[in-house]
Short mmCIF file of C-alpha atoms in Angstrom, two decimals:
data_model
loop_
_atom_site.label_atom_id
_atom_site.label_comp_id
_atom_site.label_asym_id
_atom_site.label_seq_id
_atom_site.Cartn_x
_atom_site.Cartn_y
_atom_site.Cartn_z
CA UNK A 1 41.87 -88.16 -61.68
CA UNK A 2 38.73 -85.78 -61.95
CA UNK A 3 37.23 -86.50 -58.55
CA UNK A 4 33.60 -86.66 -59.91
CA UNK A 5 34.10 -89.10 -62.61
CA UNK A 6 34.34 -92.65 -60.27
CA UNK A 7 32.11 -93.94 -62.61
CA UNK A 8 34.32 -93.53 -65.64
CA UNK A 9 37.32 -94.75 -63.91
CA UNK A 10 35.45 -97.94 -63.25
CA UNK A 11 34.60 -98.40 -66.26
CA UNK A 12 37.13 -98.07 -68.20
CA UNK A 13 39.34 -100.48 -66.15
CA UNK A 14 36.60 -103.49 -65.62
CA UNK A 15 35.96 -103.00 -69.36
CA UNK A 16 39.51 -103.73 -70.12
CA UNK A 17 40.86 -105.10 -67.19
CA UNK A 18 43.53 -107.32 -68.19
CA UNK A 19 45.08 -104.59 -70.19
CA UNK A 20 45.43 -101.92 -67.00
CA UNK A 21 47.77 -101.96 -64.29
CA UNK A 22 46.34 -103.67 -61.31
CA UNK A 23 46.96 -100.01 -59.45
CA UNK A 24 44.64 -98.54 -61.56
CA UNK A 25 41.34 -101.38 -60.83
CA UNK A 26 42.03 -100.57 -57.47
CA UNK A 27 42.17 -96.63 -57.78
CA UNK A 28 38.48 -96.94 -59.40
CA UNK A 29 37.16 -99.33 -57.03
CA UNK A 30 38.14 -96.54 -54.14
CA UNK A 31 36.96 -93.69 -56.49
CA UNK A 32 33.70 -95.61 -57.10
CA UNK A 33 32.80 -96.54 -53.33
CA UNK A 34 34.22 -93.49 -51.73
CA UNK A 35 32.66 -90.63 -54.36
CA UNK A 36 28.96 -92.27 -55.41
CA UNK A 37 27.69 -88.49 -55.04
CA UNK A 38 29.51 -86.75 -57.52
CA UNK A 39 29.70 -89.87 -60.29
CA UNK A 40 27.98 -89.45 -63.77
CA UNK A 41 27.53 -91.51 -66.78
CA UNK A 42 29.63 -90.61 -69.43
CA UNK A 43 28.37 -93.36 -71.83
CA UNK A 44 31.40 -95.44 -72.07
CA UNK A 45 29.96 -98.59 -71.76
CA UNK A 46 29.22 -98.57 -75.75
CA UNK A 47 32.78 -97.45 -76.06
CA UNK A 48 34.13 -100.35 -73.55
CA UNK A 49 32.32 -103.42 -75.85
CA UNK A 50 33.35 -102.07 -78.98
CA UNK A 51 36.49 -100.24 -79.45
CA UNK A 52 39.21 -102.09 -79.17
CA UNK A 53 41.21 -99.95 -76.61
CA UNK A 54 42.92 -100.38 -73.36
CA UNK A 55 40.63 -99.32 -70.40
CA UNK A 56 43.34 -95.88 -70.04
CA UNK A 57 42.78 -95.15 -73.75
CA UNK A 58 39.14 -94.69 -73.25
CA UNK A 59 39.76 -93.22 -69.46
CA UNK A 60 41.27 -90.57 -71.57
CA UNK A 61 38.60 -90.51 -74.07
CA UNK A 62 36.12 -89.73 -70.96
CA UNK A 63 38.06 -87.01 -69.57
CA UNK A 64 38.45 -85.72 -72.38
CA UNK A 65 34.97 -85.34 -73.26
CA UNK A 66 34.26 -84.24 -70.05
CA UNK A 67 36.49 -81.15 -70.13
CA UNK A 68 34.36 -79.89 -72.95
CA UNK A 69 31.37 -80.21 -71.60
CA UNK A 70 29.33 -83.09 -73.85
CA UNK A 71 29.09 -85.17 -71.20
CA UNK A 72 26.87 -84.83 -67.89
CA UNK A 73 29.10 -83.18 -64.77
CA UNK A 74 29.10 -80.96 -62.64
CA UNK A 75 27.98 -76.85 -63.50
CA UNK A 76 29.13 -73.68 -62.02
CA UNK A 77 27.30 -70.97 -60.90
CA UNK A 78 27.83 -69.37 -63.72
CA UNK A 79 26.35 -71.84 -66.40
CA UNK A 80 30.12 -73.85 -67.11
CA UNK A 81 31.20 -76.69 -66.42
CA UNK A 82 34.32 -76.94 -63.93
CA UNK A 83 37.29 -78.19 -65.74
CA UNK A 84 40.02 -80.40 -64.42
CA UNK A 85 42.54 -78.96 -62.50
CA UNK A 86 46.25 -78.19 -63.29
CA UNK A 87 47.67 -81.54 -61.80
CA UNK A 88 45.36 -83.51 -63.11
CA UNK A 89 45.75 -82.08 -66.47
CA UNK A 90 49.37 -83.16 -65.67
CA UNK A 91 48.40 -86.51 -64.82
CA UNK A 92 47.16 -86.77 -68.31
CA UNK A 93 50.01 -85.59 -70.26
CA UNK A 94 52.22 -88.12 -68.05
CA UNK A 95 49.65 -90.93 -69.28
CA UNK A 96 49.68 -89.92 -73.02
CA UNK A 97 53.67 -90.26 -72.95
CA UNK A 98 53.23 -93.92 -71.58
CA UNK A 99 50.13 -94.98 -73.29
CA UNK A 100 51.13 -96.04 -76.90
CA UNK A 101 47.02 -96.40 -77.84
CA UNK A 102 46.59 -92.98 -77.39
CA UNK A 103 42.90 -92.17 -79.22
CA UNK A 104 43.70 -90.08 -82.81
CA UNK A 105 41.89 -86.80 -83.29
CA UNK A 106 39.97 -88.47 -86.09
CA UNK A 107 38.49 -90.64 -82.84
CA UNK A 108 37.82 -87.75 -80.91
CA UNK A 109 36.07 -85.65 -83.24
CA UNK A 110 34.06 -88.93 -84.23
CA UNK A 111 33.06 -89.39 -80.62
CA UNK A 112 32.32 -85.66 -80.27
CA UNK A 113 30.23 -85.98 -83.03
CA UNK A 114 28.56 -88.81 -81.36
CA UNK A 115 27.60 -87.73 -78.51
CA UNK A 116 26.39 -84.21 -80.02
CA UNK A 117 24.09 -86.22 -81.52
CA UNK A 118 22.92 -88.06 -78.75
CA UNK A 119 22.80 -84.38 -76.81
CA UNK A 120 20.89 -82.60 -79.42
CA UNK A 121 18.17 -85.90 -79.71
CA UNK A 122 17.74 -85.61 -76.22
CA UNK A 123 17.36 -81.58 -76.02
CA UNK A 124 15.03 -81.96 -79.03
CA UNK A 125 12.73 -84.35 -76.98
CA UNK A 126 12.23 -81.11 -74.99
CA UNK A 127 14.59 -82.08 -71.91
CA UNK A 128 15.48 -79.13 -70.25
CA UNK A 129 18.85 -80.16 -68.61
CA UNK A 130 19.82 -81.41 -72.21
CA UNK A 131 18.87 -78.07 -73.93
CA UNK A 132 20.65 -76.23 -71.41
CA UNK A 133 23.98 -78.41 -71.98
CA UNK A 134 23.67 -78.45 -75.79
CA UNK A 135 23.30 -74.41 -75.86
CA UNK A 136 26.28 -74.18 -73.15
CA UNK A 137 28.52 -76.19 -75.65
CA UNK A 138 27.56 -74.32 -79.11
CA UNK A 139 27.57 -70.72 -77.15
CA UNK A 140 31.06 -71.91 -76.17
CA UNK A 141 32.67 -73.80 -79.17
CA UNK A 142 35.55 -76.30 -78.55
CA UNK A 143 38.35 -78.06 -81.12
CA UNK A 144 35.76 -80.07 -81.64
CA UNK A 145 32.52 -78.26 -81.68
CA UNK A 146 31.77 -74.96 -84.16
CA UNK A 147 30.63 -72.04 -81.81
CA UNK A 148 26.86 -71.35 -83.36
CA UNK A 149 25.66 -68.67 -81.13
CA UNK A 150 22.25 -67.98 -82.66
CA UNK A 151 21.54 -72.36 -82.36
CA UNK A 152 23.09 -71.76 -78.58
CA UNK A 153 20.71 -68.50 -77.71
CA UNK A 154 17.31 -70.92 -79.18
CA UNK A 155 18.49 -74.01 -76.94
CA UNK A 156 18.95 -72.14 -74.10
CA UNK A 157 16.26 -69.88 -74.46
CA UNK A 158 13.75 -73.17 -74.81
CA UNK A 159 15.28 -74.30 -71.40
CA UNK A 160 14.85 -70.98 -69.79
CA UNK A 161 11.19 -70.92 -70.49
CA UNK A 162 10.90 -74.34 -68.98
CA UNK A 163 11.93 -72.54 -65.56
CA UNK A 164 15.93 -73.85 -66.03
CA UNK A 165 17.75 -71.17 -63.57
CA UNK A 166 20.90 -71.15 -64.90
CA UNK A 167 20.11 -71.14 -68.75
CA UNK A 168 18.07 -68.01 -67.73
CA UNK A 169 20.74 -66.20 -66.47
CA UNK A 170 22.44 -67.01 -69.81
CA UNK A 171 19.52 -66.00 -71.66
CA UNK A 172 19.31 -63.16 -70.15
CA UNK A 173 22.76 -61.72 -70.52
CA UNK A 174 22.86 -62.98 -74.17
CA UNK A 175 19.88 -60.49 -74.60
CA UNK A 176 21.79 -57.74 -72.92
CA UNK A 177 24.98 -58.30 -74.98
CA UNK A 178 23.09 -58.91 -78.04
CA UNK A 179 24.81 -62.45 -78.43
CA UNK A 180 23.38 -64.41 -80.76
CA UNK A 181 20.07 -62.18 -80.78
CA UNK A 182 18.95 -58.62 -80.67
CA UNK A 183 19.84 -56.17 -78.13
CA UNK A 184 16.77 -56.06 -75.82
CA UNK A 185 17.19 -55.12 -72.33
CA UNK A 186 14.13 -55.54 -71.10
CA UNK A 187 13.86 -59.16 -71.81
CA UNK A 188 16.77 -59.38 -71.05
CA UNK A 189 15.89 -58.13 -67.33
CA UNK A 190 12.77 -60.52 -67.36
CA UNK A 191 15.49 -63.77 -67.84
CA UNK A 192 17.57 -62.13 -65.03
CA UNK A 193 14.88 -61.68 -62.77
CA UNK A 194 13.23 -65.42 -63.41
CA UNK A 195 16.69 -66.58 -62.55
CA UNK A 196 17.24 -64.07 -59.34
CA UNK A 197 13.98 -65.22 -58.38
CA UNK A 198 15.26 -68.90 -58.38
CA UNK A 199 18.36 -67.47 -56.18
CA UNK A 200 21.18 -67.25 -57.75
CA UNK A 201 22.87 -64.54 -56.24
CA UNK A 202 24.96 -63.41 -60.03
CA UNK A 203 21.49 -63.17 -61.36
CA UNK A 204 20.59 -61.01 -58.09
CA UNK A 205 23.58 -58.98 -58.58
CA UNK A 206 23.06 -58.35 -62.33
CA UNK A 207 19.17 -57.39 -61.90
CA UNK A 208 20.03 -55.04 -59.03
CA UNK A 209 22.35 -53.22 -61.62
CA UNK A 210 19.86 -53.02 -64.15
CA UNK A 211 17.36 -51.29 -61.41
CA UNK A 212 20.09 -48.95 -60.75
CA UNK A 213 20.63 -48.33 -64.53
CA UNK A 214 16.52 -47.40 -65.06
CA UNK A 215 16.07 -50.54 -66.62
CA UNK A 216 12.48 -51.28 -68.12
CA UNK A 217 11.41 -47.92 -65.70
CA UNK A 218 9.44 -45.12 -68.09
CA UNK A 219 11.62 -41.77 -67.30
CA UNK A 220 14.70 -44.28 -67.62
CA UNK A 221 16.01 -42.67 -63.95
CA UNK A 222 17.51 -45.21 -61.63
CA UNK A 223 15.29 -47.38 -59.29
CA UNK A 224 17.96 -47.36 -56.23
CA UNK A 225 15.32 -49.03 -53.53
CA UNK A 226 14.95 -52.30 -56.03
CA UNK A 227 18.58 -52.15 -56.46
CA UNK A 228 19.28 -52.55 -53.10
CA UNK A 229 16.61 -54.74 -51.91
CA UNK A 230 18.26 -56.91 -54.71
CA UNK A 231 22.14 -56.17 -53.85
CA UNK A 232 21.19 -57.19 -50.23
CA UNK A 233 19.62 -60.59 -51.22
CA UNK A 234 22.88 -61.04 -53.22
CA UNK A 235 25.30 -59.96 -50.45
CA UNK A 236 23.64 -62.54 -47.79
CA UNK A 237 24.25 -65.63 -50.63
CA UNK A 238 28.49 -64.48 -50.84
CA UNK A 239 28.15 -62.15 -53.52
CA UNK A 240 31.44 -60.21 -53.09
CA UNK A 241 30.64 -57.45 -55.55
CA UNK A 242 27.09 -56.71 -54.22
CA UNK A 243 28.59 -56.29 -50.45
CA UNK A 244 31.08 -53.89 -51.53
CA UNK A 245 28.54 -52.03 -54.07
CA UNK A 246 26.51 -51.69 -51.03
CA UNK A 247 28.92 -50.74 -48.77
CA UNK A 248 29.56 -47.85 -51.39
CA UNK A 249 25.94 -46.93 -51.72
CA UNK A 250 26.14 -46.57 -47.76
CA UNK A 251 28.64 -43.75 -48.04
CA UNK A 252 27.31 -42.14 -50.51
CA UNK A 253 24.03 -39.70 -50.74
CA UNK A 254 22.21 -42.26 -52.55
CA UNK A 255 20.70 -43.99 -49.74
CA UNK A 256 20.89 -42.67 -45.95
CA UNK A 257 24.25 -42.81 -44.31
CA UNK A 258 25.26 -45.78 -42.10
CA UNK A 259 29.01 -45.74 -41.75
CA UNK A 260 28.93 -48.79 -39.83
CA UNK A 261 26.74 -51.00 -42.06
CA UNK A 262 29.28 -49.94 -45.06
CA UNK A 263 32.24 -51.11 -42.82
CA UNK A 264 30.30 -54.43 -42.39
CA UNK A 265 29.70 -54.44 -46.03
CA UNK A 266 33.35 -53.63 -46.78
CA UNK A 267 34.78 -56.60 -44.15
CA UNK A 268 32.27 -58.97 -45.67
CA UNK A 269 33.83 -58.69 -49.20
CA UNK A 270 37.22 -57.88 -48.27
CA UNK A 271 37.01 -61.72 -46.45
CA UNK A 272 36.16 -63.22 -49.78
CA UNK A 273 39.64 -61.62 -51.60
CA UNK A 274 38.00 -58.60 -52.68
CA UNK A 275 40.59 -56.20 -53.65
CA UNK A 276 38.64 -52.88 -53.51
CA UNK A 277 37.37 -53.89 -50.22
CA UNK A 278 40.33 -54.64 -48.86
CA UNK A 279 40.95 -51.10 -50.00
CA UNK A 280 38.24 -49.87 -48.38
CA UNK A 281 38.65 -51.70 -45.47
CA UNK A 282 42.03 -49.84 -45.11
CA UNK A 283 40.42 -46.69 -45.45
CA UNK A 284 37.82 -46.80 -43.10
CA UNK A 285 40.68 -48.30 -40.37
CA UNK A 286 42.48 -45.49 -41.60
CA UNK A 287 40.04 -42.20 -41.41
CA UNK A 288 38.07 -44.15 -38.43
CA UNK A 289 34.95 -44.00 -40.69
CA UNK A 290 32.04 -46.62 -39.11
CA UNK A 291 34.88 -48.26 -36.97
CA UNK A 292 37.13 -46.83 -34.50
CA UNK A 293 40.83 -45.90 -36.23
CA UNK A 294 43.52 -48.05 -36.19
CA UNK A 295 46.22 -47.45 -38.28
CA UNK A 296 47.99 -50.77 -37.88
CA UNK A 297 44.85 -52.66 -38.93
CA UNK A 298 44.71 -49.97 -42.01
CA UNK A 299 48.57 -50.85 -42.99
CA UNK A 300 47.17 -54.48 -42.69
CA UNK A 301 44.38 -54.11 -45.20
CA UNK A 302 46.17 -51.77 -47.46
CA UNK A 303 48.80 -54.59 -48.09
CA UNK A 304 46.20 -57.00 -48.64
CA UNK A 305 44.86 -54.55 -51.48
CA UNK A 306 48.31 -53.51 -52.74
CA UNK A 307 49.40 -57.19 -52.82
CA UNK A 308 46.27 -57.93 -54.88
CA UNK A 309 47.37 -55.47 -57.44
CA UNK A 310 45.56 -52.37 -56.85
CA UNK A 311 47.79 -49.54 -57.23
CA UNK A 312 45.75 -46.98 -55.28
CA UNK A 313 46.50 -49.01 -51.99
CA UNK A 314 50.66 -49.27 -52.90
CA UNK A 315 50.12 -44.61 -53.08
CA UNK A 316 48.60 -44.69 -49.95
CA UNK A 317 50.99 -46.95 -48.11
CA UNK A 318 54.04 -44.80 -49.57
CA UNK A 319 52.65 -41.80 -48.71
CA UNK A 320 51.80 -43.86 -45.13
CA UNK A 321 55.29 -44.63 -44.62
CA UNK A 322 57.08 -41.17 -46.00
CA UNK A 323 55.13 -38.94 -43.62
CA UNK A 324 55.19 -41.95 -40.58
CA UNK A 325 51.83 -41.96 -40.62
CA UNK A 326 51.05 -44.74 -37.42
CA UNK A 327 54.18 -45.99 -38.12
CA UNK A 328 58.30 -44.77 -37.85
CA UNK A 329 59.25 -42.89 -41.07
CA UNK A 330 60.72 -45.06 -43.68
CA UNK A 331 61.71 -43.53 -46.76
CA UNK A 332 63.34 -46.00 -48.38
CA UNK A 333 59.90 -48.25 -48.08
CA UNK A 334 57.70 -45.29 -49.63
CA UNK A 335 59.90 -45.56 -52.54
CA UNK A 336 59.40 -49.32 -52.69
CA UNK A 337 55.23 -48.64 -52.53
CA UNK A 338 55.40 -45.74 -54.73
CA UNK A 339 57.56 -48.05 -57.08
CA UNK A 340 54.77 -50.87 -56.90
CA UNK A 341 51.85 -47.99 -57.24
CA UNK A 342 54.12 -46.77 -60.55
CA UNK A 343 54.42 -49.48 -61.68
CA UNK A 344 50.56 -50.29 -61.61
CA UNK A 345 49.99 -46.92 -63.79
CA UNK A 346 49.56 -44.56 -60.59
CA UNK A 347 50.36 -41.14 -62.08
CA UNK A 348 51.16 -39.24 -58.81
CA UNK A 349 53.23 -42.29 -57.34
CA UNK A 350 55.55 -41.97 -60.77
CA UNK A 351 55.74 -37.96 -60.08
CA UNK A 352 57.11 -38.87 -56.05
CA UNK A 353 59.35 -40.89 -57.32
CA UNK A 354 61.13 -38.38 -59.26
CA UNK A 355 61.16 -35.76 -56.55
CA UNK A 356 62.77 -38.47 -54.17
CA UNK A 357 65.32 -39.67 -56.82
CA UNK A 358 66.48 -35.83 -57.74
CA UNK A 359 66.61 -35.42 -53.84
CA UNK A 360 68.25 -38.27 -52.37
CA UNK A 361 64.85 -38.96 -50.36
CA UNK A 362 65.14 -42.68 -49.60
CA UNK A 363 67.76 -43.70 -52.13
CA UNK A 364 70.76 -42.12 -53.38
CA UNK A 365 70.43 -38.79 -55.30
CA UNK A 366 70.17 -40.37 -59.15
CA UNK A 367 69.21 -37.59 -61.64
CA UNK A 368 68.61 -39.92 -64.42
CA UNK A 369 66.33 -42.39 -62.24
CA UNK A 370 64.53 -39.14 -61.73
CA UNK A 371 64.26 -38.33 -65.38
CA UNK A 372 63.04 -41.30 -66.12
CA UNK A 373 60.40 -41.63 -63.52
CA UNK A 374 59.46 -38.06 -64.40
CA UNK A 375 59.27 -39.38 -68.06
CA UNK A 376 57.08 -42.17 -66.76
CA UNK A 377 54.70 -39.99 -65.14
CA UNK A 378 53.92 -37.89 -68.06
CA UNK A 379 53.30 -41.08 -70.10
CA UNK A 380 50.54 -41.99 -67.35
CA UNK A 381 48.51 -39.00 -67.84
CA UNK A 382 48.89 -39.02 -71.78
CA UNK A 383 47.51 -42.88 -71.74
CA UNK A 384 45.07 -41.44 -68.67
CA UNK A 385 43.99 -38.91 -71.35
CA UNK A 386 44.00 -41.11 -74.42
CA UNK A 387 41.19 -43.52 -72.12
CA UNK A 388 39.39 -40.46 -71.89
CA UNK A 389 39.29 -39.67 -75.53
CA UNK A 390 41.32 -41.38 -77.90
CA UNK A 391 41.45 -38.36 -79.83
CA UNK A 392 43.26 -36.26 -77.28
CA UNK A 393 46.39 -36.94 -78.49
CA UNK A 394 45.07 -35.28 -81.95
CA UNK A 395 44.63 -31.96 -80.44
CA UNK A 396 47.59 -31.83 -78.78
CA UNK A 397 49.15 -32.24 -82.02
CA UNK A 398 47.13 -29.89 -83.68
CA UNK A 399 47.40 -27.52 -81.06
CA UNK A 400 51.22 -27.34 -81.81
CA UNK A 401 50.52 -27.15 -85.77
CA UNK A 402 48.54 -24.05 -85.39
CA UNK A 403 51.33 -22.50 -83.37
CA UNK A 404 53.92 -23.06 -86.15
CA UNK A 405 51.50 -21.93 -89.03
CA UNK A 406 51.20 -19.02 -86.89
CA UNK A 407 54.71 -18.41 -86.28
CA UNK A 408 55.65 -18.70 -90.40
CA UNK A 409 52.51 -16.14 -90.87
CA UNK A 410 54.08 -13.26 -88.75
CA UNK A 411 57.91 -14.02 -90.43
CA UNK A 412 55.38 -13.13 -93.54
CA UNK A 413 56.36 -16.33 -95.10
CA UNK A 414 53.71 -17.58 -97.88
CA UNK A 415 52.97 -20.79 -95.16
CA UNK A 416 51.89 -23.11 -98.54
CA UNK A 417 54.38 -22.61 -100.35
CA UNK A 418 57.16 -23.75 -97.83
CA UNK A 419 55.48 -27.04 -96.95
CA UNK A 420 55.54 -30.85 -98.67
CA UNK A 421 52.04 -32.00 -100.11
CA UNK A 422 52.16 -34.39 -96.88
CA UNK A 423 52.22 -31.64 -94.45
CA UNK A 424 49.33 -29.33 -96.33
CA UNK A 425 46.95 -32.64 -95.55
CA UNK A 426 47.74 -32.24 -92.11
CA UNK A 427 46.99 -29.04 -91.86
CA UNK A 428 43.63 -30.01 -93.44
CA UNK A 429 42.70 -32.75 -91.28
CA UNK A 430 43.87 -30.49 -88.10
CA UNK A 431 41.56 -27.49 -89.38
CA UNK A 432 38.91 -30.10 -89.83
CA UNK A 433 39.00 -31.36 -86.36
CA UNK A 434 39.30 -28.15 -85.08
#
């Protein structure tokens, strides 16, 4: 059972008592004198005189509800509302199969409705809470509720300038994404900064990156001192992305060079599952930079990174392991890391691979492994180019089209009159690119 919904479990049996198993009472008696913090009022008292329901029926109904946010719970940092978890989700299913009174959707989206209604009444009494709620569920949308982003952006906007914290976070990135408004970054920035002003350290984090983007600054040029002072503020609340930005910014020529602070930086977010800190972390163990070298603690890090899917880390540890870098030479566990950085899109890992598979380096000599892994590195730098500029592929063609216009030109061949109609257009559409 959700652990912050006592108060709905109690309900919902006392209400219909005689029709739940006797396990079930006792469950929400424990829930409800154990968890008294976290409880809420879903409004299924109304629900508990009138429907006629077992007390699990309208358990469900509650959780239900819950999930999408109409009913009062608990919010995460980031403006949502945490959902239930995998086993309890389970739970449910396993009480829908033995529950014959299970609610129809014609029943939920009645209740839905219901309760909308009750929401939007209370937001439009000028509650902030309840306009931050409402504008969290229509920004959202549910199987029950029509996403209305432009309703969702007025809602939370009218909480925000009631001093709400989180709906001003919202606010403000709706601004900067344009979502369900105009593009305007510097209210947008003004939201952020009411709500990193209030503390919340994602607010922090996004301000600090507008400073360093020349937000709302007249030559547009970055404003790296507020960026940091923010970063900082973020970093000492748990923000894992502001400790490593900062750890970055303290390698880099933007601020003055403290190799040791960027270590601390690094080991701060690295500790929070931080994947390019744990990078980082493996680097710095690695090269000695702002801590002494170890190359055991680097292999350690590096794992933690490759394991966590970065690619970059899995190159490294091949390369680690091919040359015996701080450790015994081990081919045949470079291929396995070069395999995993492949694998991951790492262009130069693919390229090893084929060298070691055409040599015998690490596994037996296998031309058409090699081949292949050849094959796979070229791919990597077409799709690397492609990101780059989705035309690139274009010119490349073109490129070769030129070359065999040219060819048929010196043969003296009349070019357009050896060609289908669908080959003339591309030549067109290459010249025009050109």
């Amino acid at each position: 059972f959700p652990p912050h919904w006592p108060q709905v479990l109690a309900m919902g049996c006392f209400g219909r008592a005689a029709a739940a198993p006797s396990a079930l009472v006792c469950l929400a008696l424990w829930r409800f004198f154990t968890e008294p913090s976290g409880s809420a009022f879903l409004g299924a008292a109304p629900l508990v005189g009138r429907a006629p329901r077992s007390g699990l029926s309208l358990l469900r109904i509650g959780i239900r509800l819950q999930s999408l946010g109409l009913s009062a719970g608990s919010t995460s940092s980031d403006g949502g509302v945490a959902g239930a978890s995998a086993e309890e989700e389970e739970e449910e299913e396993d009480w829908e199969a033995e529950d014959e009174d299970e609610p129809s959707e014609a029943e939920m989206q009645a209740e839905a409705d219901r309760q909308l209604r009750v929401l939007e009444a209370k937001a439009n009494t000028g509650d902030a809470d309840s306009q931050f709620r409402l504008g969290r569920i229509l920004r959202k949308g549910s199987q029950w509720v029509t996403a209305d982003d432009e309703r969702a952006f007025g809602f939370l906007r009218d909480a925000a300038d009631q001093g709400h914290a989180l709906a001003s976070m919202v606010v403000g990135s709706m601004l900067w994404e344009g979502e369900g408004t105009d593009v305007d970054g510097e209210e947008s920035m003004y939201y952020t900064q009411v709500a990193a002003t209030s503390g919340l350290p994602t607010a922090q984090y996004r301000l600090a990156l507008m400073y360093y983007e020349g937000v709302g600054e007249e030559d547009g040029l970055p404003d790296v001192k507020s960026a940091v002072l923010w970063l900082k503020q973020a970093a000492a609340r748990g923000h894992a992305d502001a400790a490593f930005r900062l750890g970055g910014m303290l390698l880099s020529n933007e601020v003055k060079r403290n190799e040791s602070w960027a270590f601390d930086f690094f080991r701060q977010a690295a500790e929070q599952g931080h994947v390019p800190a744990a990078e980082a972390m493996g680097l710095c163990y690695r090269w000695g930079t702002g801590v002494t070298s170890d190359v055991r603690k680097a292999i350690y890090w590096l794992k933690k990174a490759a394991e966590g899917g970065n690619p970059d880390s899995s190159w490294t540890l091949g390369c680690m392991f091919r040359e015996g870098e701080g450790t015994p030479k081990d081919a045949s566990a470079a291929v396995r890391w070069y395999t995993e950085a492949a694998d991951g899109g790492h262009k130069s890992a693919a390229e090893e691979l084929g060298v070691m598979y055409l040599m015998g380096e690490g596994v037996p000599v296998d031309e058409e492994g090699s081949a292949y892994w050849f094959a796979v590195s070229s791919k990597i730098e077409t799709m690397q180019q492609e990101a780059a500029d989705p035309d690139a592929w274009m010119y490349e063609y073109d490129e070769v089209v030129e070359d065999v216009f040219n060819k048929r030109r010196k043969q003296g061949e009349d070019v357009m009159d050896h060609v289908s109609d669908e080959e003339k257009q591309m030549w067109i559409e290459s010249q025009g690119r050109r």
